[in-house]
PDB file of C-alpha atoms in Angstrom:
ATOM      1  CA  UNK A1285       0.000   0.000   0.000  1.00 80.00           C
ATOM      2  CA  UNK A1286       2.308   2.383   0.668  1.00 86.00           C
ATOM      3  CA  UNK A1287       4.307   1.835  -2.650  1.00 89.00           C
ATOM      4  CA  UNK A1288       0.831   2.576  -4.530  1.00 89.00           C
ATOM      5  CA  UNK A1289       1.124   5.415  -2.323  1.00 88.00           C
ATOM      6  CA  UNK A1290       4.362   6.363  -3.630  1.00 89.00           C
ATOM      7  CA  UNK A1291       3.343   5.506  -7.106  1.00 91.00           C
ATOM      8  CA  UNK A1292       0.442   7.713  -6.873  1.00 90.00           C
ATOM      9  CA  UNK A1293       2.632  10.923  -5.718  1.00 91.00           C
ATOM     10  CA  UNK A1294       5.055   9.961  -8.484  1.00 92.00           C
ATOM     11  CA  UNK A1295       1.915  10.288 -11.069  1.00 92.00           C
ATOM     12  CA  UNK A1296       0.918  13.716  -9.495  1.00 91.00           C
ATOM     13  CA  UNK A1297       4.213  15.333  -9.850  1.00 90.00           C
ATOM     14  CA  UNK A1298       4.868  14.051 -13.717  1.00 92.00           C
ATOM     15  CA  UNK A1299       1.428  15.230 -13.858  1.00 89.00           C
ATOM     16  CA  UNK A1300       1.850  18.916 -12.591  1.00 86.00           C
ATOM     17  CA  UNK A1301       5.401  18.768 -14.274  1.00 86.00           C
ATOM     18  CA  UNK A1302       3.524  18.062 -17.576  1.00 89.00           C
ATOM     19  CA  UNK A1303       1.094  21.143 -16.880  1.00 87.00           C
ATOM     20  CA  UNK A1304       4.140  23.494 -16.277  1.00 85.00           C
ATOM     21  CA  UNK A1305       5.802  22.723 -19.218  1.00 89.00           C
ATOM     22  CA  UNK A1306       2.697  23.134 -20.990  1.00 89.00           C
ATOM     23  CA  UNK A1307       2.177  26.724 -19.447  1.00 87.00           C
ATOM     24  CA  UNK A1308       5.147  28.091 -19.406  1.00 87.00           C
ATOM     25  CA  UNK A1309       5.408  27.062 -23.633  1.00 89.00           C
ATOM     26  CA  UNK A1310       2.434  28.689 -23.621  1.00 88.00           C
ATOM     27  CA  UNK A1311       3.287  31.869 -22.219  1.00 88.00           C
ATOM     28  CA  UNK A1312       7.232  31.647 -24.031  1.00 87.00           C
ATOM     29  CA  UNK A1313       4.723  31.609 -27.137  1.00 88.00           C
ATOM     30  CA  UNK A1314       2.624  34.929 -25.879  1.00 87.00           C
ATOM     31  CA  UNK A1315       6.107  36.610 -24.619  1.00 85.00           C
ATOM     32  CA  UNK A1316       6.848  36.017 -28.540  1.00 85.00           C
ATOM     33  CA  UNK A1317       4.026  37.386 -30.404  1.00 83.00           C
ATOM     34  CA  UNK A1318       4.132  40.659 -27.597  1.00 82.00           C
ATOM     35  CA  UNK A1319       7.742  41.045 -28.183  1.00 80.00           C
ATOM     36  CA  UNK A1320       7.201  41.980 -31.701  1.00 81.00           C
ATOM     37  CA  UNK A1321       7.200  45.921 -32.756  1.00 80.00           C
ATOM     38  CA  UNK A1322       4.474  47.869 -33.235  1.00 80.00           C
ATOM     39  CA  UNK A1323       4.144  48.570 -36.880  1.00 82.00           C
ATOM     40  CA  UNK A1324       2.134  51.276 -38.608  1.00 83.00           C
ATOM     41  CA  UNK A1325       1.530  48.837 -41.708  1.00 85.00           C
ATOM     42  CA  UNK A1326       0.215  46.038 -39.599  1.00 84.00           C
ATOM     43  CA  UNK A1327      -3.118  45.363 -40.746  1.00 83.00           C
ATOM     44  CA  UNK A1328      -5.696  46.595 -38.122  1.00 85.00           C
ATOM     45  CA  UNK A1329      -3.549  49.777 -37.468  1.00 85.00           C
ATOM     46  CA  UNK A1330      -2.939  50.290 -41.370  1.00 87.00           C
ATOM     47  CA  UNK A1331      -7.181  50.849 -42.053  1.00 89.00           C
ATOM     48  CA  UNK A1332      -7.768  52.438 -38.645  1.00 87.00           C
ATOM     49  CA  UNK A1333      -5.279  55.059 -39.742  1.00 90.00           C
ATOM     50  CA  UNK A1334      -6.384  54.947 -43.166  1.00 89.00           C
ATOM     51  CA  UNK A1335      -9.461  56.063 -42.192  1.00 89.00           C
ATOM     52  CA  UNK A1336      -8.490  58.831 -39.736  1.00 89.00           C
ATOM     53  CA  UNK A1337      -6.441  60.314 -42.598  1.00 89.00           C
ATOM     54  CA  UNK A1338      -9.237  60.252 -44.867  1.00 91.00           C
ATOM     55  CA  UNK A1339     -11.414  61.656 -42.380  1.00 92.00           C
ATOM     56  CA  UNK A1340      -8.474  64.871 -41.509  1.00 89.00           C
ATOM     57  CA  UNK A1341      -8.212  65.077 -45.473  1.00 91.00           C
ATOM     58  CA  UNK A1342     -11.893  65.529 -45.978  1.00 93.00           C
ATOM     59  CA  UNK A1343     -12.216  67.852 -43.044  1.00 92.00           C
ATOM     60  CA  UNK A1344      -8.731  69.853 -44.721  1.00 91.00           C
ATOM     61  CA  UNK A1345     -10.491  70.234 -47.924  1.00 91.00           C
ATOM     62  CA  UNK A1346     -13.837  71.337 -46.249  1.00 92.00           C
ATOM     63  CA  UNK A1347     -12.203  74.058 -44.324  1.00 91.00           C
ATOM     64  CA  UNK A1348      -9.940  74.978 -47.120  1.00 87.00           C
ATOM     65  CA  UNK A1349     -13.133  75.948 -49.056  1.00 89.00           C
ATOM     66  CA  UNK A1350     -14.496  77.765 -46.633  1.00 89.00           C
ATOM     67  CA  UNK A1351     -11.740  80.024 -46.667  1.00 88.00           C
ATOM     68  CA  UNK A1352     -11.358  80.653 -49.692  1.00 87.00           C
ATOM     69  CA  UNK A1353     -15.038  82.045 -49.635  1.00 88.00           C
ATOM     70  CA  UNK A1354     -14.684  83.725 -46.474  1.00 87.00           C
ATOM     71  CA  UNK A1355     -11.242  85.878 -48.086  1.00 85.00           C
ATOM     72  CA  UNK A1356     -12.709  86.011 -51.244  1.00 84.00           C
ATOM     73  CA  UNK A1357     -15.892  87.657 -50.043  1.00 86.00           C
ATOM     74  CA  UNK A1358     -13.572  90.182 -47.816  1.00 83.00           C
ATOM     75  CA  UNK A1359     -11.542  91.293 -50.879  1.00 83.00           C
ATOM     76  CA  UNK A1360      -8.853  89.091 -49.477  1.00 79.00           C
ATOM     77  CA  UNK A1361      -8.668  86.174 -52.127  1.00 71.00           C
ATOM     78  CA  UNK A1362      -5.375  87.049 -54.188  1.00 75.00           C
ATOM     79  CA  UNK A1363      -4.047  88.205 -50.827  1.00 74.00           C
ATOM     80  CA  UNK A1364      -1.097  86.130 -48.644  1.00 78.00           C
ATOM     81  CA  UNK A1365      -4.337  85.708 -46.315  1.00 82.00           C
ATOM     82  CA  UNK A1366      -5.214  82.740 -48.563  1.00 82.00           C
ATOM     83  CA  UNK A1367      -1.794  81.873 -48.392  1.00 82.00           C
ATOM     84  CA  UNK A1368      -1.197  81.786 -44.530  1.00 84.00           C
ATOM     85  CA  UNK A1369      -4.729  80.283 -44.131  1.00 85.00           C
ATOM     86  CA  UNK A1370      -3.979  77.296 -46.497  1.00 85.00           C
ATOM     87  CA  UNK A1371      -0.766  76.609 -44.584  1.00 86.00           C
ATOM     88  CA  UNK A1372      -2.088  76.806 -41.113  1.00 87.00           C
ATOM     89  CA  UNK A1373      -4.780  74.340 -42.075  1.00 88.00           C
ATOM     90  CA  UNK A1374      -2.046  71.878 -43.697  1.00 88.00           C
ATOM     91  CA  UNK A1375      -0.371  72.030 -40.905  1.00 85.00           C
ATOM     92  CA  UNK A1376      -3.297  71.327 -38.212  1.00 87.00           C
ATOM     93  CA  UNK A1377      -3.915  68.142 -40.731  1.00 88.00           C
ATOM     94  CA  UNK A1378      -0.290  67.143 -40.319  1.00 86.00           C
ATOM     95  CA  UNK A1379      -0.111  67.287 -36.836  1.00 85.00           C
ATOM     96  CA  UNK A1380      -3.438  65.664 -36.402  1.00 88.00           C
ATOM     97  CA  UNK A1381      -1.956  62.213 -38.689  1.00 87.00           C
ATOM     98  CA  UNK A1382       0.552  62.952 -35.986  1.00 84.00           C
ATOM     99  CA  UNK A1383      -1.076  62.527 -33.025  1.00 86.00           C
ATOM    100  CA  UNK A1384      -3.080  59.777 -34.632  1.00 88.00           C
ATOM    101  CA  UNK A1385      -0.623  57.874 -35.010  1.00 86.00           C
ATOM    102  CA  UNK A1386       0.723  58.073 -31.656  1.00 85.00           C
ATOM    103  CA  UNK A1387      -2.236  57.398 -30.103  1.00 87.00           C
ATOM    104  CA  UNK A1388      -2.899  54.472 -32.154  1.00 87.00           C
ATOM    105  CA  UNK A1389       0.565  53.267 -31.496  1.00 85.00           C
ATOM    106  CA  UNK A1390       0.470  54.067 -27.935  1.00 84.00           C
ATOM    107  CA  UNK A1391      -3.126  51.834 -27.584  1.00 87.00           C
ATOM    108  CA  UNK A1392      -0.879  48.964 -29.271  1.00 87.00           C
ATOM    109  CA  UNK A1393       1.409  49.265 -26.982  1.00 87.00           C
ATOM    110  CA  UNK A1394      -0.575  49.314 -23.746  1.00 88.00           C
ATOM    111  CA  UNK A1395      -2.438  46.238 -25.080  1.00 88.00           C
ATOM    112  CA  UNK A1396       0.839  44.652 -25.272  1.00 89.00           C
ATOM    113  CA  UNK A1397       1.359  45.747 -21.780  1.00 89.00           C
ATOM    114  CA  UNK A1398      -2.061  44.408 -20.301  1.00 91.00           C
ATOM    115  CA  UNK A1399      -0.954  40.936 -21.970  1.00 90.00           C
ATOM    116  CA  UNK A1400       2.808  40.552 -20.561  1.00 91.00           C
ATOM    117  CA  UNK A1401       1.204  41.374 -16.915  1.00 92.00           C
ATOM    118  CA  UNK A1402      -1.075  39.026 -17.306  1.00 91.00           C
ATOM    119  CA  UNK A1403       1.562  36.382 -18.734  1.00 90.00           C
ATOM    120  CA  UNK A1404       3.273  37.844 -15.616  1.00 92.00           C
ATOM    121  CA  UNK A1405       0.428  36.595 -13.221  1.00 91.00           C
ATOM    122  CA  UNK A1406      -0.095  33.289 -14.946  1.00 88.00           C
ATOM    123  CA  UNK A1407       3.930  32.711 -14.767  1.00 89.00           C
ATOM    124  CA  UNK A1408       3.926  33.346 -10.625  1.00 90.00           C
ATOM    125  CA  UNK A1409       0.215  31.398  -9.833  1.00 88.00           C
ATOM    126  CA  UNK A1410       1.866  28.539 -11.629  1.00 86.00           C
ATOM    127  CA  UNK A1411       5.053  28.927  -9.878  1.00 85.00           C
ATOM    128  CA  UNK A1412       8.005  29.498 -12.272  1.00 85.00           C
ATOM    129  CA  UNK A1413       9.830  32.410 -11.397  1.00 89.00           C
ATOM    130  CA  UNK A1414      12.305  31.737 -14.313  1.00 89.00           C
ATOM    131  CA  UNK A1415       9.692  32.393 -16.816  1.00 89.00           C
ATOM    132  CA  UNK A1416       8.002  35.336 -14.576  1.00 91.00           C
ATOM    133  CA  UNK A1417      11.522  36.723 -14.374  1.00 92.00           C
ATOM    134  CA  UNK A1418      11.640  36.936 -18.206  1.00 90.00           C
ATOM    135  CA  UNK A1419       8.567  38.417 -18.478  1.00 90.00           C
ATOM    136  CA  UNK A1420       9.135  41.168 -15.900  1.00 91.00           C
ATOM    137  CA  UNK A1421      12.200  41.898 -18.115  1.00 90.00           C
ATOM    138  CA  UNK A1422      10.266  42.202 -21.440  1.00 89.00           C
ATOM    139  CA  UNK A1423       7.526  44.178 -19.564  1.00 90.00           C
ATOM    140  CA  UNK A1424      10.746  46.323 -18.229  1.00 90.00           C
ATOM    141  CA  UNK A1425      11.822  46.941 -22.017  1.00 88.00           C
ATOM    142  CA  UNK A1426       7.707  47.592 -23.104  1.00 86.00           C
ATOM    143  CA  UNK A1427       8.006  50.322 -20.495  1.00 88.00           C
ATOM    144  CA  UNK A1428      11.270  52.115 -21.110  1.00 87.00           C
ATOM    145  CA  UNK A1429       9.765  51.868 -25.412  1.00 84.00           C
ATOM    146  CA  UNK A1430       6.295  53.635 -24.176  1.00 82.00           C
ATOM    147  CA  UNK A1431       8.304  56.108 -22.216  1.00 85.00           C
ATOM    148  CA  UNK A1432      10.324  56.619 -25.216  1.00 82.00           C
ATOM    149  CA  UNK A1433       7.215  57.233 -26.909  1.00 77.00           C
ATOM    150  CA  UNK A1434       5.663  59.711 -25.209  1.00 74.00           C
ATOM    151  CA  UNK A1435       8.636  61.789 -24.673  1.00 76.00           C
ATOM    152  CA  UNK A1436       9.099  62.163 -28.613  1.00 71.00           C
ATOM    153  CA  UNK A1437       5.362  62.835 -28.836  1.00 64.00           C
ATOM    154  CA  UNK A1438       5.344  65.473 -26.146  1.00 64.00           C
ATOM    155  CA  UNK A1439       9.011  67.205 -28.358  1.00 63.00           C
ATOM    156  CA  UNK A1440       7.330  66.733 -31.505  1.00 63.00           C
ATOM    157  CA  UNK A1441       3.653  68.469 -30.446  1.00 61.00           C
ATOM    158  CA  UNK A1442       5.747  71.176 -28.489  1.00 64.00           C
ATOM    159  CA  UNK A1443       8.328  71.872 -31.816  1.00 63.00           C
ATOM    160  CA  UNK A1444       4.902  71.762 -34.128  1.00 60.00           C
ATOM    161  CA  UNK A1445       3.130  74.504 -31.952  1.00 62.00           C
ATOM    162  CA  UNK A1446       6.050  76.588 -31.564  1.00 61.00           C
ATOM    163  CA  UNK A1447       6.656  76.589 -34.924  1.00 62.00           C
ATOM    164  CA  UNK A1448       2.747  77.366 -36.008  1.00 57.00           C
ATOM    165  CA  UNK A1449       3.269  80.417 -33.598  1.00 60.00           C
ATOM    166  CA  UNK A1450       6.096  81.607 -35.025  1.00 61.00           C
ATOM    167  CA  UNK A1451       4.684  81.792 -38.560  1.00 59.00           C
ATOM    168  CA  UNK A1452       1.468  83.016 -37.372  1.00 57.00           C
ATOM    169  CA  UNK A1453       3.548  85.977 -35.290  1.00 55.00           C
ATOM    170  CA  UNK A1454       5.638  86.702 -38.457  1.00 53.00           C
ATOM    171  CA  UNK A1455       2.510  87.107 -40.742  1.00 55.00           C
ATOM    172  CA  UNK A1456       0.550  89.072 -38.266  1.00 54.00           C
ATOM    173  CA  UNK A1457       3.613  91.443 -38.543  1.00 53.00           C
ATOM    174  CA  UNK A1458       4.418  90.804 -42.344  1.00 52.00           C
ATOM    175  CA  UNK A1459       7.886  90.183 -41.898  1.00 45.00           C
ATOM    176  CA  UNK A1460       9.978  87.374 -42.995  1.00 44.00           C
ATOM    177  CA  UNK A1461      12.547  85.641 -41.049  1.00 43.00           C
TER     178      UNK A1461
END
């Protein structure tokens, strides 16, 4: 009886042993596919941004001919009015695609986030800290790319207004720098 006993336990461990390796190929799998880089050209992201430039391209066009009424009614149409007015609205497009595009990017990589801490969880319920150690790393990395991100969103958005004030301030004043 008691080597059926033994036998048993024996059967259990291969058994959970089994189930680990199982898991933690499963999450080495997961760690894989989340590991790869965002990419503006991945399908998904590619129509969703597709469409956001279509809509910013419609709504350029919209306000470009309402401008040119507006000047043209004030005796401004052959003016640098139209000129200035078509550039700040290019602009406003062009950093909109901007900031479209890190927001997509920055949802992409925050679902990548949610699934490493959760590959993170499943790693230390099932007990292997060698594979929750090498998902705390990659999670480490997903982190220092996000905060990468956002600091080169925040410079890029700060250069783009400060240069859209500048060129506003010199054709208020009609000079050229």
């Amino acid at each position: 009886q008691i080597q059926q006993l033994q036998q048993q336990q024996q059967q259990e461990r291969q058994r959970q042993q089994m189930e680990r390796a199982a898991l933690r190929e499963l999450i080495m799998g997961r760690m894989a596919e989340a590991s790869k880089p965002v990419d503006v050209n991945a399908p998904g992201i590619r129509e969703q941004l597709s469409s956001q430039r279509l809509a910013r391209q419609r709504s350029a066009e919209r306000q470009r001919s309402q401008a040119a009424t507006r000047l043209a009614g004030e005796g401004l149409g052959d003016s640098g009015a139209m000129d200035t007015t078509l550039s700040g609205i290019e602009q406003q497009r062009g950093e909109g695609e901007s900031a479209d595009i890190a927001d997509v990017m920055g949802e992409e990589l925050q679902a990548k986030r949610t699934e490493l801490m959760q590959l993170y969880q499943m790693a230390v319920s099932s007990g292997d800290a060698e594979t929750a150690r090498n998902v705390q790393m990659q999670l480490a990395g997903l982190d220092a790319e996000m905060q990468k991100q956002q600091m080169s969103d925040v410079n890029s958005r700060f250069g783009a207004d400060l240069g859209f004030r500048k060129s506003s301030f010199v054709d208020n004043l009609g000079l050229q720098i």
